[in-house]
mmCIF file of C-alpha atoms in Angstrom:
data_model
loop_
_atom_site.group_PDB
_atom_site.id
_atom_site.type_symbol
_atom_site.label_atom_id
_atom_site.label_comp_id
_atom_site.label_asym_id
_atom_site.label_seq_id
_atom_site.Cartn_x
_atom_site.Cartn_y
_atom_site.Cartn_z
ATOM 1 C CA MET A 1 -1.667 -5.558 25.287
ATOM 2 C CA THR A 2 -3.969 -4.923 28.174
ATOM 3 C CA GLU A 3 -6.573 -2.773 26.600
ATOM 4 C CA PRO A 4 -7.271 -3.670 22.682
ATOM 5 C CA LEU A 5 -5.934 -1.056 20.073
ATOM 6 C CA LEU A 6 -7.894 1.682 19.064
ATOM 7 C CA ILE A 7 -7.668 2.392 15.348
ATOM 8 C CA ALA A 8 -10.082 4.554 13.220
ATOM 9 C CA GLY A 9 -10.479 3.798 9.431
ATOM 10 C CA SER A 10 -12.471 3.421 6.487
ATOM 11 C CA PRO A 11 -13.469 0.212 4.307
ATOM 12 C CA GLY A 12 -12.356 2.518 1.462
ATOM 13 C CA SER A 13 -9.103 3.136 2.145
ATOM 14 C CA PRO A 14 -6.294 0.299 1.344
ATOM 15 C CA TYR A 15 -4.422 1.404 4.116
ATOM 16 C CA THR A 16 -7.012 1.012 6.878
ATOM 17 C CA ARG A 17 -7.493 -2.336 5.271
ATOM 18 C CA LYS A 18 -3.874 -3.054 5.592
ATOM 19 C CA MET A 19 -3.232 -2.395 8.646
ATOM 20 C CA LEU A 20 -6.746 -3.907 9.535
ATOM 21 C CA ALA A 21 -5.519 -7.322 8.245
ATOM 22 C CA VAL A 22 -1.829 -7.160 10.072
ATOM 23 C CA LEU A 23 -3.551 -6.671 13.355
ATOM 24 C CA ARG A 24 -5.646 -9.414 12.507
ATOM 25 C CA TYR A 25 -2.393 -12.023 11.469
ATOM 26 C CA ARG A 26 -0.517 -10.954 14.401
ATOM 27 C CA ARG A 27 -3.220 -11.233 16.356
ATOM 28 C CA LEU A 28 -3.139 -8.237 18.666
ATOM 29 C CA PRO A 29 -6.565 -6.717 19.627
ATOM 30 C CA TYR A 30 -8.227 -4.223 18.173
ATOM 31 C CA ARG A 31 -11.473 -1.673 18.741
ATOM 32 C CA PHE A 32 -11.907 -0.405 15.075
ATOM 33 C CA VAL A 33 -14.129 2.947 14.561
ATOM 34 C CA GLN A 34 -15.058 4.648 11.831
ATOM 35 C CA ALA A 35 -12.987 7.621 11.102
ATOM 36 C CA ASN A 36 -15.606 10.391 10.938
ATOM 37 C CA THR A 37 -16.977 9.284 14.249
ATOM 38 C CA THR A 38 -13.661 10.311 15.905
ATOM 39 C CA ARG A 39 -13.460 13.967 15.157
ATOM 40 C CA THR A 40 -14.955 15.582 18.729
ATOM 41 C CA THR A 41 -13.747 12.742 20.749
ATOM 42 C CA LEU A 42 -10.349 11.839 19.670
ATOM 43 C CA PRO A 43 -6.976 13.985 19.599
ATOM 44 C CA GLN A 44 -6.692 14.512 15.779
ATOM 45 C CA PRO A 45 -3.148 13.912 13.822
ATOM 46 C CA LYS A 46 -1.856 17.107 12.237
ATOM 47 C CA VAL A 47 -2.156 15.375 8.887
ATOM 48 C CA PRO A 48 -5.438 13.680 8.466
ATOM 49 C CA LEU A 49 -4.907 9.941 7.067
ATOM 50 C CA LEU A 50 -6.510 6.649 7.267
ATOM 51 C CA PRO A 51 -5.739 4.811 9.309
ATOM 52 C CA THR A 52 -5.451 6.691 12.283
ATOM 53 C CA VAL A 53 -3.927 4.577 15.256
ATOM 54 C CA TYR A 54 -3.912 5.546 18.977
ATOM 55 C CA PHE A 55 -1.041 4.702 20.926
ATOM 56 C CA PRO A 56 -1.115 5.520 24.946
ATOM 57 C CA ASP A 57 1.568 8.062 25.649
ATOM 58 C CA ASP A 58 3.386 8.647 29.017
ATOM 59 C CA ASP A 59 0.639 10.169 30.747
ATOM 60 C CA GLY A 60 -2.057 7.475 29.382
ATOM 61 C CA ALA A 61 -3.665 9.581 26.666
ATOM 62 C CA LEU A 62 -4.214 8.777 23.442
ATOM 63 C CA ALA A 63 -1.955 10.132 21.010
ATOM 64 C CA PRO A 64 -2.724 9.661 16.938
ATOM 65 C CA MET A 65 -0.338 8.286 14.869
ATOM 66 C CA THR A 66 -1.024 7.677 10.888
ATOM 67 C CA ASP A 67 1.165 6.080 8.185
ATOM 68 C CA SER A 68 1.022 2.139 8.097
ATOM 69 C CA THR A 69 4.810 1.583 7.270
ATOM 70 C CA PRO A 70 5.748 3.103 10.873
ATOM 71 C CA ILE A 71 2.645 2.025 12.961
ATOM 72 C CA ILE A 72 3.962 -1.641 11.451
ATOM 73 C CA ARG A 73 7.524 -1.148 12.510
ATOM 74 C CA ARG A 74 6.418 0.357 16.042
ATOM 75 C CA LEU A 75 4.453 -2.440 16.432
ATOM 76 C CA GLU A 76 7.448 -4.904 15.463
ATOM 77 C CA ARG A 77 9.221 -3.152 18.366
ATOM 78 C CA ALA A 78 6.509 -3.235 20.779
ATOM 79 C CA HIS A 79 5.192 -6.959 20.239
ATOM 80 C CA HIS A 80 7.296 -9.991 19.458
ATOM 81 C CA GLY A 81 6.262 -12.803 17.532
ATOM 82 C CA ARG A 82 4.101 -13.622 14.107
ATOM 83 C CA SER A 83 6.491 -10.607 12.937
ATOM 84 C CA VAL A 84 5.565 -9.113 9.423
ATOM 85 C CA ILE A 85 9.307 -8.505 8.920
ATOM 86 C CA PRO A 86 11.727 -11.010 7.730
ATOM 87 C CA ALA A 87 14.552 -11.470 9.986
ATOM 88 C CA ASP A 88 17.127 -11.363 7.129
ATOM 89 C CA PRO A 89 18.227 -7.878 6.816
ATOM 90 C CA ALA A 90 18.627 -8.200 3.255
ATOM 91 C CA LEU A 91 14.813 -9.737 2.352
ATOM 92 C CA ALA A 92 13.786 -7.362 5.202
ATOM 93 C CA LEU A 93 15.091 -4.566 2.629
ATOM 94 C CA ILE A 94 13.619 -6.223 -0.212
ATOM 95 C CA ASP A 95 10.206 -6.465 1.441
ATOM 96 C CA ALA A 96 10.282 -2.802 2.333
ATOM 97 C CA LEU A 97 11.084 -2.015 -1.431
ATOM 98 C CA ILE A 98 8.126 -4.129 -2.312
ATOM 99 C CA GLU A 99 5.961 -2.295 0.682
ATOM 100 C CA ASP A 100 6.914 1.004 -0.270
ATOM 101 C CA TYR A 101 5.606 0.126 -4.312
ATOM 102 C CA GLY A 102 2.051 -1.298 -3.054
ATOM 103 C CA ASP A 103 1.498 1.773 -1.092
ATOM 104 C CA GLU A 104 2.690 4.512 -3.234
ATOM 105 C CA TRP A 105 2.893 3.426 -6.735
ATOM 106 C CA LEU A 106 -0.338 1.164 -6.875
ATOM 107 C CA THR A 107 -2.368 3.209 -5.204
ATOM 108 C CA LYS A 108 -1.891 5.249 -8.531
ATOM 109 C CA ALA A 109 -3.838 2.696 -10.319
ATOM 110 C CA MET A 110 -6.290 2.302 -7.433
ATOM 111 C CA PHE A 111 -7.163 6.152 -7.698
ATOM 112 C CA HIS A 112 -7.004 6.817 -11.380
ATOM 113 C CA TYR A 113 -9.491 3.964 -11.749
ATOM 114 C CA ARG A 114 -11.725 4.777 -9.181
ATOM 115 C CA TRP A 115 -11.813 8.518 -10.130
ATOM 116 C CA SER A 116 -11.722 8.455 -13.900
ATOM 117 C CA ALA A 117 -13.562 5.609 -15.342
ATOM 118 C CA PRO A 118 -17.421 6.682 -15.365
ATOM 119 C CA ALA A 119 -18.658 3.059 -13.508
ATOM 120 C CA ASP A 120 -16.108 3.332 -10.951
ATOM 121 C CA ILE A 121 -17.005 6.865 -9.975
ATOM 122 C CA ALA A 122 -20.721 5.953 -10.366
ATOM 123 C CA LYS A 123 -20.286 3.180 -7.829
ATOM 124 C CA SER A 124 -18.088 4.910 -5.483
ATOM 125 C CA ALA A 125 -20.006 8.286 -5.501
ATOM 126 C CA ARG A 126 -23.314 5.780 -5.116
ATOM 127 C CA VAL A 127 -21.612 3.542 -1.828
ATOM 128 C CA LEU A 128 -18.787 4.802 -0.139
ATOM 129 C CA PRO A 129 -20.490 8.045 1.497
ATOM 130 C CA ASN A 130 -22.379 5.445 3.786
ATOM 131 C CA TRP A 131 -19.034 4.088 4.568
ATOM 132 C CA PHE A 132 -18.679 6.638 6.853
ATOM 133 C CA GLY A 133 -21.212 5.021 9.599
ATOM 134 C CA THR A 134 -23.886 7.339 8.990
ATOM 135 C CA PRO A 135 -27.404 6.540 7.912
ATOM 136 C CA LEU A 136 -28.351 8.557 4.472
ATOM 137 C CA ALA A 137 -31.397 9.236 3.116
ATOM 138 C CA ASP A 138 -31.639 9.335 -0.805
ATOM 139 C CA ALA A 139 -31.067 13.053 -0.881
ATOM 140 C CA ASP A 140 -28.441 13.069 1.350
ATOM 141 C CA LEU A 141 -26.275 10.379 -0.151
ATOM 142 C CA ALA A 142 -26.807 11.601 -3.774
ATOM 143 C CA ALA A 143 -25.555 15.410 -2.505
ATOM 144 C CA MET A 144 -22.557 13.777 -0.292
ATOM 145 C CA GLY A 145 -22.012 11.424 -3.388
ATOM 146 C CA GLU A 146 -21.225 14.253 -6.155
ATOM 147 C CA THR A 147 -19.438 16.269 -3.271
ATOM 148 C CA PHE A 148 -17.095 13.698 -2.517
ATOM 149 C CA SER A 149 -16.538 12.038 -6.387
ATOM 150 C CA SER A 150 -15.521 15.895 -7.146
ATOM 151 C CA ARG A 151 -13.294 16.902 -4.743
ATOM 152 C CA GLN A 152 -11.607 13.348 -5.351
ATOM 153 C CA ILE A 153 -11.478 13.965 -9.397
ATOM 154 C CA GLY A 154 -9.806 17.251 -8.439
ATOM 155 C CA ARG A 155 -7.162 15.441 -6.935
ATOM 156 C CA LEU A 156 -6.671 13.484 -9.528
ATOM 157 C CA GLY A 157 -3.805 15.206 -10.807
ATOM 158 C CA TYR A 158 -1.915 15.157 -7.806
ATOM 159 C CA VAL A 159 -1.450 11.631 -7.526
ATOM 160 C CA GLY A 160 -0.269 11.718 -11.013
ATOM 161 C CA SER A 161 -3.261 10.151 -13.154
ATOM 162 C CA ASN A 162 -3.872 12.771 -16.295
ATOM 163 C CA ALA A 163 -4.245 12.520 -19.714
ATOM 164 C CA VAL A 164 -0.717 11.366 -20.889
ATOM 165 C CA THR A 165 0.094 9.006 -17.626
ATOM 166 C CA GLY A 166 -2.997 7.044 -17.832
ATOM 167 C CA ALA A 167 -1.958 4.467 -20.334
ATOM 168 C CA THR A 168 1.317 3.868 -18.370
ATOM 169 C CA ILE A 169 -0.495 3.606 -15.032
ATOM 170 C CA GLU A 170 -2.776 1.050 -16.903
ATOM 171 C CA ALA A 171 -0.428 -0.833 -18.683
ATOM 172 C CA SER A 172 1.476 -1.460 -15.523
ATOM 173 C CA TYR A 173 -1.302 -2.660 -13.439
ATOM 174 C CA GLU A 174 -2.433 -5.433 -15.966
ATOM 175 C CA ARG A 175 1.505 -6.662 -16.177
ATOM 176 C CA LEU A 176 1.489 -6.743 -11.817
ATOM 177 C CA LEU A 177 -1.625 -8.785 -12.488
ATOM 178 C CA THR A 178 0.050 -11.439 -14.964
ATOM 179 C CA ILE A 179 2.947 -11.393 -12.642
ATOM 180 C CA LEU A 180 1.250 -12.280 -9.593
ATOM 181 C CA ASP A 181 -0.749 -14.778 -10.981
ATOM 182 C CA ARG A 182 2.244 -16.833 -12.156
ATOM 183 C CA HIS A 183 3.303 -16.302 -8.951
ATOM 184 C CA PHE A 184 0.482 -17.360 -6.792
ATOM 185 C CA ALA A 185 0.400 -20.482 -8.892
ATOM 186 C CA ALA A 186 3.272 -21.716 -6.901
ATOM 187 C CA HIS A 187 3.640 -19.825 -3.728
ATOM 188 C CA ARG A 188 1.295 -18.600 -1.193
ATOM 189 C CA PHE A 189 2.508 -15.242 -0.375
ATOM 190 C CA LEU A 190 4.961 -12.836 -2.017
ATOM 191 C CA LEU A 191 8.623 -13.872 0.288
ATOM 192 C CA GLY A 192 8.148 -16.887 1.092
ATOM 193 C CA ASP A 193 4.698 -19.390 3.352
ATOM 194 C CA ARG A 194 4.412 -16.480 5.652
ATOM 195 C CA PRO A 195 3.073 -12.783 5.027
ATOM 196 C CA GLY A 196 5.463 -9.735 4.969
ATOM 197 C CA SER A 197 4.909 -6.485 5.200
ATOM 198 C CA ALA A 198 4.703 -5.858 1.647
ATOM 199 C CA ASP A 199 1.787 -8.471 0.887
ATOM 200 C CA PHE A 200 -0.080 -6.540 3.295
ATOM 201 C CA ALA A 201 0.196 -3.499 1.047
ATOM 202 C CA LEU A 202 -0.601 -5.117 -2.168
ATOM 203 C CA TYR A 203 -3.150 -6.542 -0.381
ATOM 204 C CA GLY A 204 -4.453 -3.409 0.962
ATOM 205 C CA GLN A 205 -4.737 -1.837 -2.553
ATOM 206 C CA PHE A 206 -6.186 -5.461 -4.103
ATOM 207 C CA THR A 207 -9.115 -5.031 -1.839
ATOM 208 C CA GLN A 208 -10.295 -1.958 -4.043
ATOM 209 C CA LEU A 209 -8.766 -2.784 -7.159
ATOM 210 C CA ALA A 210 -9.875 -6.101 -7.472
ATOM 211 C CA LEU A 211 -12.782 -6.601 -4.802
ATOM 212 C CA PHE A 212 -14.722 -3.251 -5.493
ATOM 213 C CA ASP A 213 -13.884 -0.560 -8.384
ATOM 214 C CA PRO A 214 -15.871 -2.372 -11.315
ATOM 215 C CA THR A 215 -13.214 -1.529 -14.359
ATOM 216 C CA PRO A 216 -9.553 -2.545 -12.393
ATOM 217 C CA MET A 217 -11.766 -5.448 -11.075
ATOM 218 C CA ALA A 218 -12.953 -6.659 -14.238
ATOM 219 C CA ARG A 219 -9.514 -6.678 -15.550
ATOM 220 C CA ALA A 220 -8.122 -9.087 -12.249
ATOM 221 C CA THR A 221 -11.036 -11.351 -13.596
ATOM 222 C CA GLY A 222 -9.910 -11.742 -16.783
ATOM 223 C CA ILE A 223 -5.966 -11.923 -16.188
ATOM 224 C CA ALA A 224 -5.481 -12.993 -12.437
ATOM 225 C CA PRO A 225 -8.093 -14.953 -10.549
ATOM 226 C CA ARG A 226 -5.821 -16.151 -8.261
ATOM 227 C CA VAL A 227 -4.972 -12.455 -7.172
ATOM 228 C CA ILE A 228 -8.871 -11.880 -6.295
ATOM 229 C CA ALA A 229 -8.908 -15.353 -4.190
ATOM 230 C CA TRP A 230 -5.364 -13.985 -2.597
ATOM 231 C CA ALA A 231 -6.765 -10.881 -1.499
ATOM 232 C CA CYS A 232 -9.638 -12.811 -0.120
ATOM 233 C CA LEU A 233 -7.646 -14.946 2.113
ATOM 234 C CA VAL A 234 -4.861 -12.251 3.232
ATOM 235 C CA GLU A 235 -8.035 -10.355 5.190
ATOM 236 C CA ASP A 236 -7.769 -12.581 7.906
ATOM 237 C CA LEU A 237 -4.649 -14.665 8.525
ATOM 238 C CA SER A 238 -5.153 -15.180 12.295
ATOM 239 C CA GLY A 239 -5.373 -18.638 11.833
ATOM 240 C CA GLU A 240 -1.959 -18.945 9.928
ATOM 241 C CA GLU A 241 0.857 -20.361 11.947
ATOM 242 C CA ASP A 242 4.477 -19.340 11.170
ATOM 243 C CA MET A 243 6.478 -20.465 8.310
ATOM 244 C CA ALA A 244 9.523 -20.141 6.663
ATOM 245 C CA TRP A 245 10.879 -16.918 4.682
ATOM 246 C CA VAL A 246 12.284 -17.384 1.239
ATOM 247 C CA ASP A 247 16.401 -17.591 0.707
ATOM 248 C CA PRO A 248 17.027 -14.374 -0.651
ATOM 249 C CA ALA A 249 19.896 -15.393 -2.537
ATOM 250 C CA THR A 250 16.943 -17.577 -4.591
ATOM 251 C CA LEU A 251 14.478 -15.609 -5.224
ATOM 252 C CA PRO A 252 12.052 -17.034 -7.144
ATOM 253 C CA GLU A 253 11.731 -15.781 -10.992
ATOM 254 C CA THR A 254 7.950 -14.026 -10.337
ATOM 255 C CA VAL A 255 9.627 -11.972 -7.193
ATOM 256 C CA THR A 256 12.552 -10.917 -9.782
ATOM 257 C CA ALA A 257 10.117 -10.176 -12.259
ATOM 258 C CA LEU A 258 8.020 -8.106 -9.746
ATOM 259 C CA LEU A 259 11.237 -6.320 -9.046
ATOM 260 C CA GLY A 260 11.753 -5.744 -12.751
ATOM 261 C CA GLU A 261 8.371 -4.400 -12.805
ATOM 262 C CA ILE A 262 8.774 -1.933 -9.893
ATOM 263 C CA GLY A 263 12.247 -0.841 -11.415
ATOM 264 C CA ARG A 264 10.470 -0.091 -14.506
ATOM 265 C CA THR A 265 8.273 2.248 -13.079
ATOM 266 C CA TYR A 266 7.937 3.222 -9.707
ATOM 267 C CA ALA A 267 12.128 3.452 -9.247
ATOM 268 C CA PRO A 268 11.987 6.003 -12.105
ATOM 269 C CA LEU A 269 9.327 7.984 -10.462
ATOM 270 C CA LEU A 270 10.919 7.574 -7.362
ATOM 271 C CA ARG A 271 14.581 9.164 -8.501
ATOM 272 C CA ALA A 272 12.637 12.149 -10.460
ATOM 273 C CA ASN A 273 10.480 13.144 -7.549
ATOM 274 C CA ALA A 274 13.480 13.273 -5.238
ATOM 275 C CA ALA A 275 15.352 15.282 -7.510
ATOM 276 C CA ALA A 276 12.273 17.687 -8.057
ATOM 277 C CA VAL A 277 11.755 18.090 -4.260
ATOM 278 C CA MET A 278 15.399 18.858 -4.056
ATOM 279 C CA ALA A 279 15.364 21.544 -6.898
ATOM 280 C CA GLY A 280 12.391 22.813 -5.252
ATOM 281 C CA ALA A 281 10.504 22.255 -8.755
ATOM 282 C CA ASP A 282 6.625 22.892 -9.284
ATOM 283 C CA ARG A 283 6.551 19.316 -11.452
ATOM 284 C CA VAL A 284 8.044 16.100 -11.844
ATOM 285 C CA THR A 285 9.032 15.794 -15.852
ATOM 286 C CA THR A 286 10.764 12.204 -16.688
ATOM 287 C CA GLU A 287 10.040 9.259 -18.625
ATOM 288 C CA ILE A 288 8.149 6.038 -17.732
ATOM 289 C CA ASP A 289 8.033 2.931 -19.518
ATOM 290 C CA GLY A 290 8.791 4.907 -22.691
ATOM 291 C CA ARG A 291 6.108 6.968 -22.246
ATOM 292 C CA ALA A 292 5.940 11.226 -20.864
ATOM 293 C CA TRP A 293 4.937 11.414 -17.195
ATOM 294 C CA GLU A 294 4.295 14.329 -15.525
ATOM 295 C CA GLN A 295 2.908 15.116 -11.950
ATOM 296 C CA ALA A 296 3.217 17.328 -8.864
ATOM 297 C CA PRO A 297 6.070 16.825 -6.835
ATOM 298 C CA PHE A 298 5.387 14.748 -3.473
ATOM 299 C CA ALA A 299 7.422 15.429 -0.587
ATOM 300 C CA TYR A 300 6.151 12.250 1.463
ATOM 301 C CA GLN A 301 7.569 9.939 -1.522
ATOM 302 C CA ALA A 302 11.293 11.732 -1.320
ATOM 303 C CA LYS A 303 11.335 10.540 2.449
ATOM 304 C CA CYS A 304 10.230 7.009 1.198
ATOM 305 C CA LEU A 305 13.031 6.650 -1.158
ATOM 306 C CA LYS A 306 15.476 8.350 1.586
ATOM 307 C CA ALA A 307 14.055 5.489 4.070
ATOM 308 C CA LEU A 308 14.533 3.135 1.711
ATOM 309 C CA ARG A 309 18.491 4.234 0.815
ATOM 310 C CA ASP A 310 19.293 4.816 4.691
ATOM 311 C CA GLN A 311 18.000 0.835 5.150
ATOM 312 C CA TYR A 312 20.235 -0.114 2.389
ATOM 313 C CA GLN A 313 23.299 1.683 3.630
ATOM 314 C CA ALA A 314 22.782 0.286 7.085
ATOM 315 C CA LEU A 315 23.098 -3.559 5.831
ATOM 316 C CA GLU A 316 26.567 -5.170 6.276
ATOM 317 C CA ALA A 317 28.296 -6.142 3.310
ATOM 318 C CA SER A 318 27.343 -9.245 2.933
ATOM 319 C CA SER A 319 23.773 -8.097 2.809
ATOM 320 C CA ARG A 320 24.737 -5.492 0.749
ATOM 321 C CA GLY A 321 25.916 -7.734 -1.693
ATOM 322 C CA THR A 322 22.900 -10.251 -1.647
ATOM 323 C CA VAL A 323 20.438 -7.125 -2.251
ATOM 324 C CA ASP A 324 22.448 -5.961 -5.061
ATOM 325 C CA THR A 325 22.723 -9.326 -6.754
ATOM 326 C CA ALA A 326 18.753 -9.293 -6.231
ATOM 327 C CA LEU A 327 18.253 -6.162 -7.647
ATOM 328 C CA ALA A 328 20.941 -6.592 -10.781
ATOM 329 C CA GLY A 329 18.940 -5.886 -13.847
ATOM 330 C CA THR A 330 15.884 -5.384 -12.248
ATOM 331 C CA GLY A 331 15.981 -1.492 -12.470
ATOM 332 C CA CYS A 332 15.862 -1.335 -8.625
ATOM 333 C CA GLU A 333 19.366 -1.054 -8.557
ATOM 334 C CA ALA A 334 19.502 2.732 -9.582
ATOM 335 C CA LEU A 335 17.581 3.370 -6.358
ATOM 336 C CA PHE A 336 20.500 2.674 -4.393
ATOM 337 C CA ASP A 337 23.148 4.385 -6.843
#
């Protein structure tokens, strides 16, 4: 890289934190700017998402790209060494599945706690507007906090947090904390002695759930202190040296438990959402963990499922067999029926 990669985002965005941690680990030079400072100076993406990474196009002009998962894959193709994608195709599929879970299911917990628990709403309204990078007087801060929180609370139903689903989201979060606390008692990262894209996806959500928002942070403190420490360490892994990945044929018991949690919650939602999107339905209605689940369809998550299935179908027979064995009995195998 002749010039640092330009990335626009916000500290309150789990995906911004995910990408910054990836860049640090991979030792790729970057220049970070607050997202709101780019609106009049840089081209904007068609869909305004955080983070936005600006890559030079064929003419040398900066072109915006959003969505952390394809950005990570683009960087993998462009820069060798310190990869966050396992070389083993079977393990790469498992890594991608856990990454997708972190990005698309665990974020429901982040959004749910932040904008439904009173203490979390109050803290976010007072702090998050200051992360836009512009000094705010007290009156401006109060007004912006009220506007911002009202808008985000109104989006709860879109991400699937409501009176029916809240208990499912919270129970899933606490089970995940229990699984990860056991895992980090014996392992440094999810799939070996080096971080994968799945680590960075979970880390991004935990920068908010375990390190900022009061309610889920208190639960992490009580259930999983190792997760809090792990999230702090993953923030900057630039000093880490390349180590080994785990053998996908002999996954740790705790990784199998994590896949079981994904199969218990996220897998049925992915399937039901894809069916609703395909049918043109206006609601996703299914059952998750023995409770009713209802939300608006989300076309992007249908694309996530297709991407995972395409990656699975591209595996050679031996690698597909390894994945099938790893997923057997977890509930995740239903994603690839």
